[in-house]
PDB file of C-alpha atoms in Angstrom:
ATOM      1  CA  MET S   1     112.053  -3.279  73.796  1.00 92.00           C
ATOM      2  CA  ALA S   2     110.968  -4.476  70.361  1.00 95.00           C
ATOM      3  CA  VAL S   3     107.340  -5.487  69.803  1.00 96.00           C
ATOM      4  CA  SER S   4     105.837  -7.431  66.932  1.00 96.00           C
ATOM      5  CA  SER S   5     102.205  -8.395  66.472  1.00 97.00           C
ATOM      6  CA  ALA S   6     100.186 -10.158  63.822  1.00 97.00           C
ATOM      7  CA  ALA S   7      96.572 -11.231  63.401  1.00 97.00           C
ATOM      8  CA  VAL S   8      95.734 -14.124  61.095  1.00 97.00           C
ATOM      9  CA  HIS S   9      92.436 -15.743  60.180  1.00 98.00           C
ATOM     10  CA  PHE S  10      92.234 -19.524  59.892  1.00 98.00           C
ATOM     11  CA  PRO S  11      89.121 -21.147  58.401  1.00 98.00           C
ATOM     12  CA  CYS S  12      88.970 -23.819  61.102  1.00 97.00           C
ATOM     13  CA  PRO S  13      87.469 -24.162  64.583  1.00 98.00           C
ATOM     14  CA  VAL S  14      89.076 -22.362  67.502  1.00 98.00           C
ATOM     15  CA  GLU S  15      89.528 -25.740  69.235  1.00 98.00           C
ATOM     16  CA  ARG S  16      91.848 -26.903  66.453  1.00 98.00           C
ATOM     17  CA  VAL S  17      93.916 -23.711  66.424  1.00 98.00           C
ATOM     18  CA  TRP S  18      94.175 -23.744  70.239  1.00 98.00           C
ATOM     19  CA  ARG S  19      95.185 -27.411  70.360  1.00 98.00           C
ATOM     20  CA  THR S  20      97.858 -26.959  67.675  1.00 98.00           C
ATOM     21  CA  VAL S  21      99.410 -23.864  69.253  1.00 98.00           C
ATOM     22  CA  THR S  22      99.367 -25.080  72.870  1.00 98.00           C
ATOM     23  CA  ASP S  23     100.234 -28.782  72.432  1.00 97.00           C
ATOM     24  CA  LEU S  24     103.886 -28.864  73.454  1.00 97.00           C
ATOM     25  CA  THR S  25     104.107 -32.618  72.819  1.00 95.00           C
ATOM     26  CA  ASN S  26     103.422 -32.213  69.094  1.00 96.00           C
ATOM     27  CA  THR S  27     105.689 -29.497  67.684  1.00 96.00           C
ATOM     28  CA  ALA S  28     106.983 -31.243  64.561  1.00 96.00           C
ATOM     29  CA  TRP S  29     105.118 -28.655  62.452  1.00 98.00           C
ATOM     30  CA  ARG S  30     107.491 -25.929  63.728  1.00 97.00           C
ATOM     31  CA  SER S  31     110.299 -25.677  61.162  1.00 97.00           C
ATOM     32  CA  ASP S  32     112.565 -23.789  63.583  1.00 96.00           C
ATOM     33  CA  LEU S  33     112.507 -26.301  66.461  1.00 97.00           C
ATOM     34  CA  ALA S  34     114.579 -29.370  67.150  1.00 96.00           C
ATOM     35  CA  GLN S  35     113.022 -30.193  70.531  1.00 96.00           C
ATOM     36  CA  VAL S  36     110.629 -29.017  73.247  1.00 97.00           C
ATOM     37  CA  GLU S  37     111.103 -30.256  76.794  1.00 97.00           C
ATOM     38  CA  VAL S  38     108.106 -29.875  79.088  1.00 97.00           C
ATOM     39  CA  LEU S  39     109.420 -29.435  82.619  1.00 98.00           C
ATOM     40  CA  ASP S  40     106.092 -29.081  84.463  1.00 97.00           C
ATOM     41  CA  GLU S  41     102.659 -27.489  83.944  1.00 94.00           C
ATOM     42  CA  THR S  42     104.047 -23.970  83.573  1.00 97.00           C
ATOM     43  CA  HIS S  43     107.655 -24.401  82.420  1.00 98.00           C
ATOM     44  CA  PHE S  44     109.128 -25.650  79.170  1.00 98.00           C
ATOM     45  CA  THR S  45     112.299 -25.254  77.123  1.00 98.00           C
ATOM     46  CA  GLU S  46     112.543 -24.958  73.353  1.00 98.00           C
ATOM     47  CA  ARG S  47     115.730 -25.819  71.494  1.00 98.00           C
ATOM     48  CA  THR S  48     116.078 -24.518  67.948  1.00 96.00           C
ATOM     49  CA  ARG S  49     117.660 -26.438  65.100  1.00 94.00           C
ATOM     50  CA  SER S  50     120.663 -24.112  65.451  1.00 93.00           C
ATOM     51  CA  GLY S  51     121.070 -25.162  69.108  1.00 94.00           C
ATOM     52  CA  CYS S  52     119.719 -22.126  70.980  1.00 95.00           C
ATOM     53  CA  SER S  53     117.709 -22.980  74.103  1.00 98.00           C
ATOM     54  CA  THR S  54     114.988 -20.701  75.454  1.00 98.00           C
ATOM     55  CA  ASN S  55     113.193 -21.144  78.771  1.00 98.00           C
ATOM     56  CA  PHE S  56     109.474 -20.354  79.013  1.00 98.00           C
ATOM     57  CA  THR S  57     107.113 -19.804  81.936  1.00 98.00           C
ATOM     58  CA  VAL S  58     103.374 -19.851  81.250  1.00 98.00           C
ATOM     59  CA  THR S  59     101.799 -16.792  82.888  1.00 98.00           C
ATOM     60  CA  ALA S  60      98.185 -17.175  81.719  1.00 98.00           C
ATOM     61  CA  CYS S  61      96.073 -19.933  80.239  1.00 98.00           C
ATOM     62  CA  GLU S  62      92.398 -19.406  79.430  1.00 98.00           C
ATOM     63  CA  PRO S  63      91.458 -22.363  77.194  1.00 98.00           C
ATOM     64  CA  LEU S  64      90.287 -21.437  73.706  1.00 98.00           C
ATOM     65  CA  CYS S  65      90.871 -17.720  74.435  1.00 98.00           C
ATOM     66  CA  PHE S  66      94.296 -16.680  75.693  1.00 98.00           C
ATOM     67  CA  TRP S  67      97.753 -18.175  76.289  1.00 98.00           C
ATOM     68  CA  ALA S  68     100.760 -16.174  77.490  1.00 98.00           C
ATOM     69  CA  PHE S  69     104.277 -16.780  78.713  1.00 98.00           C
ATOM     70  CA  THR S  70     107.574 -15.144  79.504  1.00 98.00           C
ATOM     71  CA  MET S  71     110.744 -16.289  77.771  1.00 98.00           C
ATOM     72  CA  GLU S  72     114.455 -15.951  78.323  1.00 98.00           C
ATOM     73  CA  ASN S  73     117.739 -17.133  76.889  1.00 97.00           C
ATOM     74  CA  GLY S  74     121.299 -15.827  76.802  1.00 95.00           C
ATOM     75  CA  ASN S  75     120.453 -13.181  74.193  1.00 94.00           C
ATOM     76  CA  MET S  76     117.023 -11.870  75.134  1.00 96.00           C
ATOM     77  CA  SER S  77     114.092 -11.826  77.530  1.00 97.00           C
ATOM     78  CA  GLY S  78     110.486 -11.013  76.853  1.00 98.00           C
ATOM     79  CA  CYS S  79     106.908 -12.160  76.682  1.00 98.00           C
ATOM     80  CA  TRP S  80     104.449 -13.654  74.193  1.00 98.00           C
ATOM     81  CA  GLU S  81     100.656 -13.534  74.079  1.00 98.00           C
ATOM     82  CA  GLY S  82      98.285 -15.487  71.889  1.00 98.00           C
ATOM     83  CA  ARG S  83      94.612 -14.530  71.558  1.00 98.00           C
ATOM     84  CA  PHE S  84      92.088 -16.879  69.984  1.00 98.00           C
ATOM     85  CA  GLU S  85      88.755 -15.498  68.754  1.00 98.00           C
ATOM     86  CA  ALA S  86      86.129 -17.907  67.433  1.00 97.00           C
ATOM     87  CA  GLU S  87      83.812 -16.693  64.729  1.00 95.00           C
ATOM     88  CA  LYS S  88      81.348 -18.241  62.306  1.00 91.00           C
ATOM     89  CA  GLU S  89      83.912 -18.660  59.497  1.00 95.00           C
ATOM     90  CA  GLY S  90      86.818 -19.850  61.650  1.00 97.00           C
ATOM     91  CA  THR S  91      89.281 -18.347  64.098  1.00 98.00           C
ATOM     92  CA  TRP S  92      91.220 -15.115  64.428  1.00 98.00           C
ATOM     93  CA  PHE S  93      94.593 -15.775  66.029  1.00 98.00           C
ATOM     94  CA  THR S  94      96.567 -12.769  67.233  1.00 98.00           C
ATOM     95  CA  CYS S  95     100.064 -13.080  68.635  1.00 97.00           C
ATOM     96  CA  ILE S  96     102.073 -10.320  70.255  1.00 98.00           C
ATOM     97  CA  GLU S  97     105.719 -10.692  71.175  1.00 97.00           C
ATOM     98  CA  ALA S  98     107.841  -8.187  73.096  1.00 97.00           C
ATOM     99  CA  VAL S  99     111.568  -8.772  73.496  1.00 96.00           C
ATOM    100  CA  THR S 100     114.518  -6.955  75.027  1.00 96.00           C
ATOM    101  CA  ALA S 101     118.020  -7.784  73.800  1.00 95.00           C
ATOM    102  CA  LYS S 102     120.540  -8.475  76.563  1.00 96.00           C
ATOM    103  CA  ARG S 103     123.463  -7.135  74.548  1.00 94.00           C
ATOM    104  CA  TRP S 104     123.453  -3.507  73.408  1.00 93.00           C
ATOM    105  CA  TRP S 105     124.806  -4.301  69.953  1.00 93.00           C
ATOM    106  CA  MET S 106     121.856  -6.649  69.262  1.00 92.00           C
ATOM    107  CA  ARG S 107     119.178  -4.008  69.892  1.00 91.00           C
ATOM    108  CA  PRO S 108     119.073  -2.616  66.323  1.00 92.00           C
ATOM    109  CA  PHE S 109     118.405  -6.120  64.943  1.00 92.00           C
ATOM    110  CA  VAL S 110     115.736  -7.338  67.375  1.00 92.00           C
ATOM    111  CA  SER S 111     112.730  -5.839  65.610  1.00 94.00           C
ATOM    112  CA  GLY S 112     113.598  -7.419  62.249  1.00 94.00           C
ATOM    113  CA  TYR S 113     114.398 -10.733  63.907  1.00 91.00           C
ATOM    114  CA  LEU S 114     111.023 -10.774  65.697  1.00 92.00           C
ATOM    115  CA  LYS S 115     109.117 -10.053  62.499  1.00 95.00           C
ATOM    116  CA  ARG S 116     110.936 -12.865  60.636  1.00 95.00           C
ATOM    117  CA  GLN S 117     110.356 -15.340  63.474  1.00 94.00           C
ATOM    118  CA  GLN S 118     106.689 -14.433  63.742  1.00 96.00           C
ATOM    119  CA  LYS S 119     106.197 -14.739  59.979  1.00 96.00           C
ATOM    120  CA  ARG S 120     107.863 -18.171  59.977  1.00 97.00           C
ATOM    121  CA  TYR S 121     105.779 -19.337  62.948  1.00 97.00           C
ATOM    122  CA  LEU S 122     102.508 -18.242  61.314  1.00 98.00           C
ATOM    123  CA  GLU S 123     103.465 -19.804  57.969  1.00 98.00           C
ATOM    124  CA  ASP S 124     104.254 -23.087  59.739  1.00 98.00           C
ATOM    125  CA  LEU S 125     100.956 -22.883  61.633  1.00 98.00           C
ATOM    126  CA  ARG S 126      99.014 -22.231  58.432  1.00 98.00           C
ATOM    127  CA  LYS S 127     100.637 -25.268  56.755  1.00 98.00           C
ATOM    128  CA  GLU S 128      99.792 -27.448  59.754  1.00 98.00           C
ATOM    129  CA  LEU S 129      96.175 -26.303  59.988  1.00 98.00           C
ATOM    130  CA  LEU S 130      95.352 -26.164  56.289  1.00 95.00           C
ATOM    131  CA  GLY S 131      97.668 -28.816  54.887  1.00 86.00           C
TER     132      GLY S 131
END
């Protein structure tokens, strides 16, 4: 299993960071996504611009504090956690992603892939929050 984590500070209220990250109806800021389909309160599917679909199941939701889900597609399965910590000067957002490749030959590449995806996600989030 490959694990990637990152902690980023945003100089804006935790409510804004939470709303941006968890609002599945407004994902245009994500440069990797073509579409998100919300299936019900705990299930959604993301489709990337390259056509890959991933199914998600929300496993925890503590507003303004913690959001977590499992994820699975034809290539991998895993989990994601987002922690939101309000402070006087803004918000610390920490995300942790753990993924297992389903094909043995993909395993050496998973760690690098996760780090690139996480970096892209956080760069997109920063652009959305800070303009």
